[in-house]
Short mmCIF file of C-alpha atoms in Angstrom, two decimals:
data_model
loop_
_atom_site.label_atom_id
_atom_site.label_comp_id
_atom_site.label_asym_id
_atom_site.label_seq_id
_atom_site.Cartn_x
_atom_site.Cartn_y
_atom_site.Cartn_z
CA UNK A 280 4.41 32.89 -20.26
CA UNK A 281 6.62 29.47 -20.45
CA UNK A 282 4.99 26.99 -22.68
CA UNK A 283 5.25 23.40 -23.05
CA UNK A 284 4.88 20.97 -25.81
CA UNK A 285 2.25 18.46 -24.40
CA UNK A 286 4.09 15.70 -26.28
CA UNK A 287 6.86 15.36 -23.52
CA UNK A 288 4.52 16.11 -20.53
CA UNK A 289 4.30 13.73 -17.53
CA UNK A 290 0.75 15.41 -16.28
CA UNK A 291 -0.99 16.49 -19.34
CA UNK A 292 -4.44 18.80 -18.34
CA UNK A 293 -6.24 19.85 -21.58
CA UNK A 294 -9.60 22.28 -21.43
CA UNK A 295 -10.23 21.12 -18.22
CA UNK A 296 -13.93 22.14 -16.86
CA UNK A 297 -15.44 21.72 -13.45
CA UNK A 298 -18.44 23.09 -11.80
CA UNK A 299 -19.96 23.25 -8.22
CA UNK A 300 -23.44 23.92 -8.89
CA UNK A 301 -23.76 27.41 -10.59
CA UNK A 302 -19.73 28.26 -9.37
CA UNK A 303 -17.40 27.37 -12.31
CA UNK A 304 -14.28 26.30 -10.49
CA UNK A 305 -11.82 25.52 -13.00
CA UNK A 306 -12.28 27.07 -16.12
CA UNK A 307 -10.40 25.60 -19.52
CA UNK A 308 -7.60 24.88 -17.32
CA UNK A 309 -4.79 23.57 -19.40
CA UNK A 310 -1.52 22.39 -17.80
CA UNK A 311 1.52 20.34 -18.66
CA UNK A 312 4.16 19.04 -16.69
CA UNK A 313 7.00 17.60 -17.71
CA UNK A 314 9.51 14.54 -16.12
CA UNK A 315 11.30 15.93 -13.10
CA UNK A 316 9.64 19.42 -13.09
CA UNK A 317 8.32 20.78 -9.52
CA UNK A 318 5.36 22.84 -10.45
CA UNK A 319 3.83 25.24 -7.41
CA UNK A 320 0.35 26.60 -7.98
CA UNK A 321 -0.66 29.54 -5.87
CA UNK A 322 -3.50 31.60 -5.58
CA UNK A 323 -6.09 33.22 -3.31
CA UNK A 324 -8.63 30.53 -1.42
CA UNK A 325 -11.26 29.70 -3.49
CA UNK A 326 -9.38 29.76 -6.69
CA UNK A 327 -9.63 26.05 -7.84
CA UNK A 328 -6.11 25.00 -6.70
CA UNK A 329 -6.89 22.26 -4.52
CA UNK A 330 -9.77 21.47 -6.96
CA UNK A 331 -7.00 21.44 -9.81
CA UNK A 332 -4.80 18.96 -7.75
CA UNK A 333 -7.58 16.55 -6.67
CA UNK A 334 -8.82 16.15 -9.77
CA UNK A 335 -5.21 15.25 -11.55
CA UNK A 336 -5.75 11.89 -10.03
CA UNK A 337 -9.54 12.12 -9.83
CA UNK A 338 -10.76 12.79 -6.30
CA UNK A 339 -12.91 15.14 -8.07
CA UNK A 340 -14.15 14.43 -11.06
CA UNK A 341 -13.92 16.79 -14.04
CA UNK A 342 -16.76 18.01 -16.85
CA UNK A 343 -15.18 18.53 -19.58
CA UNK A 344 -11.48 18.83 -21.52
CA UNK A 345 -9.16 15.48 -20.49
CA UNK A 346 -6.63 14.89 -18.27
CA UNK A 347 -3.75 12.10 -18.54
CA UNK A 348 -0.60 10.70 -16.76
CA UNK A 349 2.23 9.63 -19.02
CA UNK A 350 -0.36 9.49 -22.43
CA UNK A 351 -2.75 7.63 -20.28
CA UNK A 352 -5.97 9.49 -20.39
CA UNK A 353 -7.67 8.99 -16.60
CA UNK A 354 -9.97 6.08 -16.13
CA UNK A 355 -13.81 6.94 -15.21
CA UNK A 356 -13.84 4.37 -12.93
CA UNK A 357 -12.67 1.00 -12.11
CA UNK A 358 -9.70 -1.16 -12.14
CA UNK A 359 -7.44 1.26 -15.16
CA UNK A 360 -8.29 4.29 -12.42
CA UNK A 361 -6.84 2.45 -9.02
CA UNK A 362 -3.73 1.17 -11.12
CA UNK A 363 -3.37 5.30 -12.09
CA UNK A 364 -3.92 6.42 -9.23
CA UNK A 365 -0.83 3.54 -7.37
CA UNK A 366 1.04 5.46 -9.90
CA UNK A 367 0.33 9.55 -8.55
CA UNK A 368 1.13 10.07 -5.01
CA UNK A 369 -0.71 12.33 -2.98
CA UNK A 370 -0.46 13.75 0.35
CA UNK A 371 -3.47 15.74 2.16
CA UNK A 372 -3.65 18.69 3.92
CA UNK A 373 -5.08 16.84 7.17
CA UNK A 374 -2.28 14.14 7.06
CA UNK A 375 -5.23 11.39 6.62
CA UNK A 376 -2.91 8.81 7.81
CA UNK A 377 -4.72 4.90 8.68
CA UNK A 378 -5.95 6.05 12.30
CA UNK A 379 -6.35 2.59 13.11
CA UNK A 380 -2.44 1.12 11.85
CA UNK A 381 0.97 1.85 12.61
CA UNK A 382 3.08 4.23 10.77
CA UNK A 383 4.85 1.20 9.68
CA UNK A 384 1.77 -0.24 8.73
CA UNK A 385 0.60 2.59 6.78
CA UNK A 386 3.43 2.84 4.58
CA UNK A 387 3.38 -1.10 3.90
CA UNK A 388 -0.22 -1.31 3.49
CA UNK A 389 -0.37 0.14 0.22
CA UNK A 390 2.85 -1.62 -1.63
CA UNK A 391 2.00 -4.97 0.13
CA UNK A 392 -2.13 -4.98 -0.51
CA UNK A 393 -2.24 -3.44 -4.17
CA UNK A 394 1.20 -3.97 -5.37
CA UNK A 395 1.65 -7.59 -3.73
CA UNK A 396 4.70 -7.38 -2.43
CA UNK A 397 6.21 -9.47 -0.10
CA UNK A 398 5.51 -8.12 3.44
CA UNK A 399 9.22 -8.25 4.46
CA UNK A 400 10.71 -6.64 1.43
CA UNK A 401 7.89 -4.09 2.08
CA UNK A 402 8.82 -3.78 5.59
CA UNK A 403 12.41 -3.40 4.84
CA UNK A 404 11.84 -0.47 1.62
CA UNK A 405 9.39 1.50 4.25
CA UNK A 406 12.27 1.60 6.95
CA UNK A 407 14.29 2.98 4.50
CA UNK A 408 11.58 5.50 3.78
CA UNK A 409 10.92 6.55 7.17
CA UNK A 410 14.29 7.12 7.87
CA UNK A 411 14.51 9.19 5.02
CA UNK A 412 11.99 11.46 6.19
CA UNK A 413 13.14 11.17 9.37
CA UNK A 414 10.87 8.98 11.39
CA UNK A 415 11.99 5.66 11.55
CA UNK A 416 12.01 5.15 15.37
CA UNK A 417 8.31 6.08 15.33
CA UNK A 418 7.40 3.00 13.48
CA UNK A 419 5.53 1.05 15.79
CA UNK A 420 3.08 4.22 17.13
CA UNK A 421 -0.06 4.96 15.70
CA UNK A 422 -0.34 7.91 13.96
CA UNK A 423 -2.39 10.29 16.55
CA UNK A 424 0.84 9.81 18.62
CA UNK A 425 2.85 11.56 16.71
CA UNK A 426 3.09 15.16 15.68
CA UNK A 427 1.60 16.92 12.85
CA UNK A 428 5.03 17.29 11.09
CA UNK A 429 6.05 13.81 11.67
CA UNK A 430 2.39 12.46 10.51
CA UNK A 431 2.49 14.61 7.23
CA UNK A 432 6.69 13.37 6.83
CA UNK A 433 4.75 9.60 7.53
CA UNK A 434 2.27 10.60 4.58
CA UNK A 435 5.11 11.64 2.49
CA UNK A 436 6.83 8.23 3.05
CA UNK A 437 3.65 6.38 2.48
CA UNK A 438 2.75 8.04 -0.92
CA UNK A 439 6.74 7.53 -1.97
CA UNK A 440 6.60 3.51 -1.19
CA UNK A 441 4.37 2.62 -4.11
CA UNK A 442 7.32 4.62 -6.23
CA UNK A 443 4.95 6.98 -8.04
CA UNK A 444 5.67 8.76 -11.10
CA UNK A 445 4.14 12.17 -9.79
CA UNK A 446 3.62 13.57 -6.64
CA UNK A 447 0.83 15.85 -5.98
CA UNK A 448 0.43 18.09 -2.79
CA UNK A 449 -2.45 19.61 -1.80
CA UNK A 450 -1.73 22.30 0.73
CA UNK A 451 0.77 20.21 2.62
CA UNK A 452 1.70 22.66 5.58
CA UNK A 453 -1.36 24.52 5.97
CA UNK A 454 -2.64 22.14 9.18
CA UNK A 455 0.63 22.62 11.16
CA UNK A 456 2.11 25.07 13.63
CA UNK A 457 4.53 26.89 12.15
CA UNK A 458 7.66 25.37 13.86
CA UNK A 459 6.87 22.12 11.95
CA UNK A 460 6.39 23.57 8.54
CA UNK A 461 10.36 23.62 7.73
CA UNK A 462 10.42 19.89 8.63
CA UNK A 463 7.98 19.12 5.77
CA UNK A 464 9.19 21.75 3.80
CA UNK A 465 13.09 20.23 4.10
CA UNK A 466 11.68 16.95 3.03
CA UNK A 467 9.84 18.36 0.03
CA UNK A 468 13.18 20.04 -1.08
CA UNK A 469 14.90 16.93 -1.46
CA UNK A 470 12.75 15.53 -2.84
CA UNK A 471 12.59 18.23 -5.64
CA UNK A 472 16.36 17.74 -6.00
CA UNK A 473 16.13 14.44 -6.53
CA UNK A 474 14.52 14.98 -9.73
CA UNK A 475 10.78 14.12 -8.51
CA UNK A 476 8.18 15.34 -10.60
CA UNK A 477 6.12 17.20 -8.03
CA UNK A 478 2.95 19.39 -8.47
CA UNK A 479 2.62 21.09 -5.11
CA UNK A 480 -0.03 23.51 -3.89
CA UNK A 481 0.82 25.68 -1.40
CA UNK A 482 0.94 28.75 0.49
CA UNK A 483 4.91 28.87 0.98
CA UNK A 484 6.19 31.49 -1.07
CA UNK A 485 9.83 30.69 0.34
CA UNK A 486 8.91 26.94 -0.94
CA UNK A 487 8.07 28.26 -4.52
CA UNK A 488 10.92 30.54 -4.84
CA UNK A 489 13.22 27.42 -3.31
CA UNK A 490 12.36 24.16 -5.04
CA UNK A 491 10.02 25.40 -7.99
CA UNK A 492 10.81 25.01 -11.79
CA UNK A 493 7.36 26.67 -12.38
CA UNK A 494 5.06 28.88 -10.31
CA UNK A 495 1.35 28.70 -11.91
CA UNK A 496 -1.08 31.37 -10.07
CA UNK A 497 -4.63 30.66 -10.30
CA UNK A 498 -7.88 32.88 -9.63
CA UNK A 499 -11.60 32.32 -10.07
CA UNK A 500 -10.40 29.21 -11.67
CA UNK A 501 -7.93 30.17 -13.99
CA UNK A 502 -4.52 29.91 -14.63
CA UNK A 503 -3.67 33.26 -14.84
CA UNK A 504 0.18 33.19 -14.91
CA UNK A 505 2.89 30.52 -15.47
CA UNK A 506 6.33 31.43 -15.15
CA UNK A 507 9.60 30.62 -13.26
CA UNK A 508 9.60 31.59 -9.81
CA UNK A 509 11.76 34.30 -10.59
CA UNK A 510 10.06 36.05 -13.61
CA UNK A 511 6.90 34.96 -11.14
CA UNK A 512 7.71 36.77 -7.86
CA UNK A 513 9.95 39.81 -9.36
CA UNK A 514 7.62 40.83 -12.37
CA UNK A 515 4.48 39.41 -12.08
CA UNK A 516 1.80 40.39 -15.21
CA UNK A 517 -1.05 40.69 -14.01
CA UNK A 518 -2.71 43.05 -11.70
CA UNK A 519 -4.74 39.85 -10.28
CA UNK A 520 -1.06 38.61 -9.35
CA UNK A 521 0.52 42.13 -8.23
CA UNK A 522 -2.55 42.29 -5.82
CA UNK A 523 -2.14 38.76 -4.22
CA UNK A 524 1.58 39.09 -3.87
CA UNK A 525 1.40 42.50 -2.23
CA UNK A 526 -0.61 41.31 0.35
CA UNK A 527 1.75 38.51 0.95
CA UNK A 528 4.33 40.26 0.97
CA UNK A 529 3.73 43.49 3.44
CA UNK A 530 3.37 40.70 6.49
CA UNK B 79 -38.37 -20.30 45.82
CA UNK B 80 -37.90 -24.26 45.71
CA UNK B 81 -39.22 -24.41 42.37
CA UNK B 82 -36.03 -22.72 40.71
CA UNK B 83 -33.92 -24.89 43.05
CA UNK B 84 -35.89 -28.23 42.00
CA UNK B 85 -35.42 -27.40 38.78
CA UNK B 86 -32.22 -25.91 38.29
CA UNK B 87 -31.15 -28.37 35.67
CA UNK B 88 -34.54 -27.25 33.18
CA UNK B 89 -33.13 -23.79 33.76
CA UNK B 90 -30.02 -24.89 32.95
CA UNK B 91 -30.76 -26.38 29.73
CA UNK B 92 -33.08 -23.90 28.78
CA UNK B 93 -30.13 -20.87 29.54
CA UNK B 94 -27.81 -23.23 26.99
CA UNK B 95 -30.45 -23.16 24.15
CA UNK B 96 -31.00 -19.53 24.75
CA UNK B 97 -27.11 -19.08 24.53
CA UNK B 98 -27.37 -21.08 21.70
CA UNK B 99 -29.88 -19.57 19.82
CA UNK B 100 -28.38 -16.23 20.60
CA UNK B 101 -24.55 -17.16 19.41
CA UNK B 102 -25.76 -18.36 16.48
CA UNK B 103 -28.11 -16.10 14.99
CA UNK B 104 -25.74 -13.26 16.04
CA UNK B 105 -22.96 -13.83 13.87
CA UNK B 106 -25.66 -14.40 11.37
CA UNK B 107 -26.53 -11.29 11.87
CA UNK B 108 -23.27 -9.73 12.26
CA UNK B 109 -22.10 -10.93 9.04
CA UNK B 110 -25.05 -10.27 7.27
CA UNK B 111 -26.15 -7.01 8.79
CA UNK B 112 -21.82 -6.38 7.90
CA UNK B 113 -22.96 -6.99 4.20
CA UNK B 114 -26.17 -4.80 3.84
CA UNK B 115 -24.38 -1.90 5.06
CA UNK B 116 -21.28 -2.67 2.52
CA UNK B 117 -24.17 -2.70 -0.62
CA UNK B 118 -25.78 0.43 1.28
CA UNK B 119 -22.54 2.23 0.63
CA UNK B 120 -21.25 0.94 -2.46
CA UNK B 121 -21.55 2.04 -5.54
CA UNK B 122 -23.85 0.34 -7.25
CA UNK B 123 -27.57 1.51 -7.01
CA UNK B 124 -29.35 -1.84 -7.02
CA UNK B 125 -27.01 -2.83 -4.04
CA UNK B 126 -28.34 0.07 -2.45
CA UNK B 127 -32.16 0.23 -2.87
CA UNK B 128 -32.12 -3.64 -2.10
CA UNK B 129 -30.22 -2.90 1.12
CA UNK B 130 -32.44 -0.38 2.12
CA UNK B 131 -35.94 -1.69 1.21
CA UNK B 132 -34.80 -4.93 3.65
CA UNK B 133 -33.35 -3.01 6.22
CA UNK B 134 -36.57 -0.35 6.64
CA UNK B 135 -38.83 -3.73 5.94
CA UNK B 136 -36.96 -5.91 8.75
CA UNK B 137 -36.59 -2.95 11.51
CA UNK B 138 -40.05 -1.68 11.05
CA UNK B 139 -41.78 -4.64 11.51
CA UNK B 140 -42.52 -6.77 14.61
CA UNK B 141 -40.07 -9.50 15.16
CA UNK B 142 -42.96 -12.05 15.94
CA UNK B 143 -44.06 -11.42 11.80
CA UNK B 144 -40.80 -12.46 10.81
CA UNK B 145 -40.98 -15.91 12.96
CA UNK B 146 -44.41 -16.16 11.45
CA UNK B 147 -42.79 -15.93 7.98
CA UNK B 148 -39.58 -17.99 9.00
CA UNK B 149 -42.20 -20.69 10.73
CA UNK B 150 -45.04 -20.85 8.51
CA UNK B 151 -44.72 -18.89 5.44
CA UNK B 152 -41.29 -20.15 4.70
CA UNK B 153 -42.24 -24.21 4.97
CA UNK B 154 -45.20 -23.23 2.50
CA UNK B 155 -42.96 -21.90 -0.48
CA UNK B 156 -41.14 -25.61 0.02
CA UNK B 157 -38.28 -24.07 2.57
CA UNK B 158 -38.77 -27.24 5.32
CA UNK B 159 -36.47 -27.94 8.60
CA UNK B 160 -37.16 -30.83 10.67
CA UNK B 161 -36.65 -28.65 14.08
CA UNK B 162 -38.54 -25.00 14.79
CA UNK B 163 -35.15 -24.00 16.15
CA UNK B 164 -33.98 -23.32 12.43
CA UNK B 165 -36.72 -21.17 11.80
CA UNK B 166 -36.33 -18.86 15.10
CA UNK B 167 -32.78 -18.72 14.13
CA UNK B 168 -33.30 -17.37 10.61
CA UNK B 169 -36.34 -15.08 11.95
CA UNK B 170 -33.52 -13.77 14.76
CA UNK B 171 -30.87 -13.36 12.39
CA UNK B 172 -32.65 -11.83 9.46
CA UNK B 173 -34.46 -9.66 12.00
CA UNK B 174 -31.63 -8.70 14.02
CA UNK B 175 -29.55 -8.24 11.05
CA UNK B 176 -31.25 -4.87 9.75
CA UNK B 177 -30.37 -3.21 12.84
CA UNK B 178 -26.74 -4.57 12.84
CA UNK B 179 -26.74 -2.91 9.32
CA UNK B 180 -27.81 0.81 10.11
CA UNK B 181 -25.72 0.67 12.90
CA UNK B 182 -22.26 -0.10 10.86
CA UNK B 183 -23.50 2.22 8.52
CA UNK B 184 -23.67 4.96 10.92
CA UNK B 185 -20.25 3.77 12.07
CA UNK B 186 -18.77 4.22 8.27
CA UNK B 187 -20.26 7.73 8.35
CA UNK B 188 -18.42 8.56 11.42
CA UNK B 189 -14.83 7.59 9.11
CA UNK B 190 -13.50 11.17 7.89
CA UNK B 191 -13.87 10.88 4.26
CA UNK B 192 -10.25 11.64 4.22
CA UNK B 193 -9.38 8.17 5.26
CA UNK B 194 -11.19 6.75 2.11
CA UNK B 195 -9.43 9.19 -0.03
CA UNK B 196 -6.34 8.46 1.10
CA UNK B 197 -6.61 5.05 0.51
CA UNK B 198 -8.06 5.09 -2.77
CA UNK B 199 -5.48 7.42 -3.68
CA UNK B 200 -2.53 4.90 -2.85
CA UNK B 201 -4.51 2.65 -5.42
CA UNK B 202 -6.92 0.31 -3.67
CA UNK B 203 -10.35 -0.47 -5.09
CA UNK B 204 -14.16 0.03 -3.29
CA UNK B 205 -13.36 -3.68 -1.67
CA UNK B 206 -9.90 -3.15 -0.35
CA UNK B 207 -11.33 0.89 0.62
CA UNK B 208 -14.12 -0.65 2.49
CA UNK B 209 -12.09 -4.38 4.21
CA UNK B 210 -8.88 -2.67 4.81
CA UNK B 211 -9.43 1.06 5.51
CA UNK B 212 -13.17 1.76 6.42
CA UNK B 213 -14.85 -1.35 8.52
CA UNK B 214 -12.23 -1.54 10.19
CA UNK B 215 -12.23 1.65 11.92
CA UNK B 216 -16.14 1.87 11.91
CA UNK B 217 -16.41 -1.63 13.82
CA UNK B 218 -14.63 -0.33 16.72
CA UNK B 219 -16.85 3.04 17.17
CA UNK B 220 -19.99 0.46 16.39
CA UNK B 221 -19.25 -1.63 19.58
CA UNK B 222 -21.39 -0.18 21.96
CA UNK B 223 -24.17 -0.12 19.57
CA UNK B 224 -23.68 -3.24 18.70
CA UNK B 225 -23.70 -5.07 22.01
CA UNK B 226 -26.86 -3.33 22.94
CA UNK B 227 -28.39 -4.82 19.75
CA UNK B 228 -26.95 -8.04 20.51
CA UNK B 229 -28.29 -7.61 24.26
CA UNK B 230 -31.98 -6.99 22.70
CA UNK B 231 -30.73 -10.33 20.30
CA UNK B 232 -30.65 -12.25 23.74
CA UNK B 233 -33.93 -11.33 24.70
CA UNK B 234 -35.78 -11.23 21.57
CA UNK B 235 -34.83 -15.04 21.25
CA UNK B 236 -37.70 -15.50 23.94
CA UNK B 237 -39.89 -15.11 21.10
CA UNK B 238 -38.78 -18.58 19.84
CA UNK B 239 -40.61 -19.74 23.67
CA UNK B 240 -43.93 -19.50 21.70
CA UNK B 241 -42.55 -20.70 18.86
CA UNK B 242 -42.11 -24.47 19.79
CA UNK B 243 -38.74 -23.87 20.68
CA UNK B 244 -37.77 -25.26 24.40
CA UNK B 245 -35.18 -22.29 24.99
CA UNK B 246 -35.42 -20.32 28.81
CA UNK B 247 -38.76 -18.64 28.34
CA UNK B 248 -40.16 -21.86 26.71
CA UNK B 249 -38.93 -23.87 29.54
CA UNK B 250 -40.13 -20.84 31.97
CA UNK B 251 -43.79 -21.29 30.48
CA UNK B 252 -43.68 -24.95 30.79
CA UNK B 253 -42.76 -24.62 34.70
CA UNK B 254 -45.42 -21.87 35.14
CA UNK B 255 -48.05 -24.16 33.80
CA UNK B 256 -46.99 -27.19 35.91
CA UNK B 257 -46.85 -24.71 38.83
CA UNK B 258 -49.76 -22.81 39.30
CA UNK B 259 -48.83 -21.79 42.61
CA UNK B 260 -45.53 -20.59 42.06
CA UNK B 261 -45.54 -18.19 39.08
CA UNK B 262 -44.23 -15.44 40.54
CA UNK B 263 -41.01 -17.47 41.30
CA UNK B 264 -41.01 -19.54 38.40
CA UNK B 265 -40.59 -16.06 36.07
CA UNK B 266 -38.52 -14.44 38.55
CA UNK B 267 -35.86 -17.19 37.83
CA UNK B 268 -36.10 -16.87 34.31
CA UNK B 269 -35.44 -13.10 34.48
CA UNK B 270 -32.16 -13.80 37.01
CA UNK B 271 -31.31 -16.37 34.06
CA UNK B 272 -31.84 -14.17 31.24
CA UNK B 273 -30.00 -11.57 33.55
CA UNK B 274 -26.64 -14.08 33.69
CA UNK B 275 -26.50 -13.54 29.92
CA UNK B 276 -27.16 -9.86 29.18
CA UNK B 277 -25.12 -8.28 32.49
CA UNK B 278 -21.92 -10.00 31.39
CA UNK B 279 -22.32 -8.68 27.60
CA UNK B 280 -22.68 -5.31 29.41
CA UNK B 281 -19.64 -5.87 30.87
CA UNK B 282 -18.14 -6.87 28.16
CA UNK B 283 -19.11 -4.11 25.75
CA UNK B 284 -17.04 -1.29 28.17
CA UNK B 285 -14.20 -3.10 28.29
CA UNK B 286 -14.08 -3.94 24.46
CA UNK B 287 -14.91 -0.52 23.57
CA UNK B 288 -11.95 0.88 26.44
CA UNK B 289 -9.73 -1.57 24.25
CA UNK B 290 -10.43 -0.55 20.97
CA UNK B 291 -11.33 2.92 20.74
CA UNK B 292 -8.85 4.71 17.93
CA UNK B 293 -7.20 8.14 18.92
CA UNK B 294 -7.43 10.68 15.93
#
């Protein structure tokens, strides 16, 4: 297993504890990730990942241990928790675009209403963004009119306009048909290699092996390995891990 | 027959105080009715019990008790108006608002939770969350609900007839009186003229809702 001296970590998880009633879904969970690295956390359902992701900018709220973004430990509540959380992007399984705005609108909303910026330089940076990903003549529609892989590339855009210093994904691909998950995917990618710290939960092993400095595999709320894709997928450690990848694998 | 036609312009007048009293105490209502369901979903737990305890009070009491309150009560703890129109208006609104309030409430349920995530995520606060993000979209699924209760508004305001206030019913009572005769006709108008004001709202309700009704 890689280690990492917390001093130089971006996302900084120490003895992390959540429960959900009697289930104990993340157990001591400690993770660090530094500047620029693209951690991938796999696992079987029900293993805390999505729980882990949430609650690194506090969707879910956590029990016990600490977690903190650049040496800032996470807010309870309150003004110090929405500046935190303007600074960790996160995009949603289910898109969750603003049913009732444009795509344009939806990327502006957030740099013009919390950042206050000026609604044409906003206008003109989330162009650039949509074009980026790819969407730019779909700025006028309203979300439900576009396609799952286009609302999920609109999602990326909108979490990337208020210039976050982390990305989190939680499951990004799972909600679309297959011949949209490269779209995404491709977007994702380059925005790895542009040196975007990313944490990224997901069920795309050809992702992990692609774009990931790290693979962490969780079960029953545990981190139970951490190790480059490589050492990950070739030689895994554990038999929890062995299991899991054989079944992925034999489809 | 010729009494509505004789007296067409007490109608009138009394259909323009109606109107009146209706306009007014519903965007009372609306905004306050807008307000108790904001505390009855916000964080804070005094918002909340206080929203509720008026809501279930207000709702689950006759309306005529609150123009009793509004009309009598009210100019007792030292709250005076020179006209009785003041008092059906706050008695309308305040009633009228407690429905408005569990019905934009049931419209924020009917928001998927991930829209609020998403937009606290991106950094906005409960107040931004709940302007920009949630009302928004639970307004427009709250339409239909809300016309109806604004339809009932309408009516209810017929209360303020026995109330001193010369609106259609009052008129309609006067004209009954004066007409012994001609009751029959004399109530049938008001109904056509109460009818003018409700149908319309109908109306308007299916086209707003047609209008504004989000695709997810």
């Amino acid at each position: 297993m890689t280690t990492h001296v917390p001093g130089d970590a971006l996302v900084s998880l120490n003895g992390v504890n959540k429960h959900y009633g009697q289930l104990h879904v993340l157990k001591d969970i400690d993770l660090h990730v530094r500047k620029g690295e693209v951690v991938v956390v796999i696992g079987p359902s029900g293993s805390g990942k999505s729980t882990l992701c949430r609650a690194i900018n506090r969707l879910e709220t956590i029990e016990g241990g600490t977690i903190s973004i650049d040496g800032k430990v996470l807010p309870e509540e309150g003004k110090e928790l929405a500046q935190l959380r303007a600074d960790v992007g996160m995009v949603f399984q289910s898109f969750n675009l603003f049913a009732h705005k444009t795509i344009l609108e939806n990327v502006t909303l957030g740099p013009i209403k919390v950042k206050g910026i000026a609604k044409t330089q906003a206008d003109k940076e989330a162009m650039a963004l949509l074009e980026r990903v790819g969407v730019g003549h779909q700025a006028p529609k309203l979300p439900a009119q576009l396609s799952g892989g286009q609302q999920q590339r609109v999602a990326i855009a909108r979490a990337l306009a208020m210039k976050p210093k982390v990305m989190l994904f939680d499951e990004p691909t799972s909600a679309l048909d297959p011949e949209m998950i490269n779209e995404v995917l491709d977007v994702m990618i380059q925005l790895a290699k542009e040196g975007m710290t990313m944490v990224v939960v997901t069920h795309e092993m050809g992702f992990a092996r692609k774009a990931a400095d790290r693979v962490v595999f969780m079960a029953d709320g545990q981190i139970i390995e951490d190790a480059t894709p490589e050492e990950f997928f070739t030689n895994p450690q554990t038999d929890r891990a062995k299991d899991f990848l054989s079944k992925l694998l034999t489809h | 027959m010729e009494v509505i036609l004789e007296n067409l312009p007490l109608y009138w007048e009394g259909l323009l105080r109606t109107l009146f009293l209706s306009v007014v105490s519903g965007i009372i209502a609306l905004v306050l009715g807008t307000l108790l369901a904001a505390a009855r979903v916000s964080p804070v737990a005094a918002l909340r019990g206080f929203s509720t305890v008026y809501v279930e009070i207000l709702r689950n009491t006759p309306l005529t008790i609150a123009f009793f309150f509004a009309a009598i009560v009210l100019p007792r703890l030292g709250v005076t108006f020179q006209q009785f129109e003041v008092a059906a208006i706050i008695a309308l609104s305040a009633y009228t608002a407690a429905f408005i309030a569990e019905a934009v409430r049931s419209g924020v349920n009917s928001v998927p939770l991930g829209q609020a995530e998403a937009a606290r995520s991106i950094g906005m606060n409960f107040g931004q969350v709940l302007n920009l993000i949630i009302l928004p979209q639970a307004l427009r699924t709250v339409i239909p609900p809300l016309i109806n209760i604004l339809i009932a508004l309408v009516k209810n305001s017929s209360v303020a007839g026995a109330f001193f206030v010369l609106e259609l019913f009052g008129y309609g009572r006067q004209l009954a009186n004066a007409n012994g005769d001609q009751v029959m006709a004399v109530l049938l108008g008001v109904a056509f003229f109460y009818l003018l004001l409700t149908i319309p709202l109908g109306i308007l309700a299916s086209t707003v809702e047609r209008k504004v009704a989000i695709a997810r």
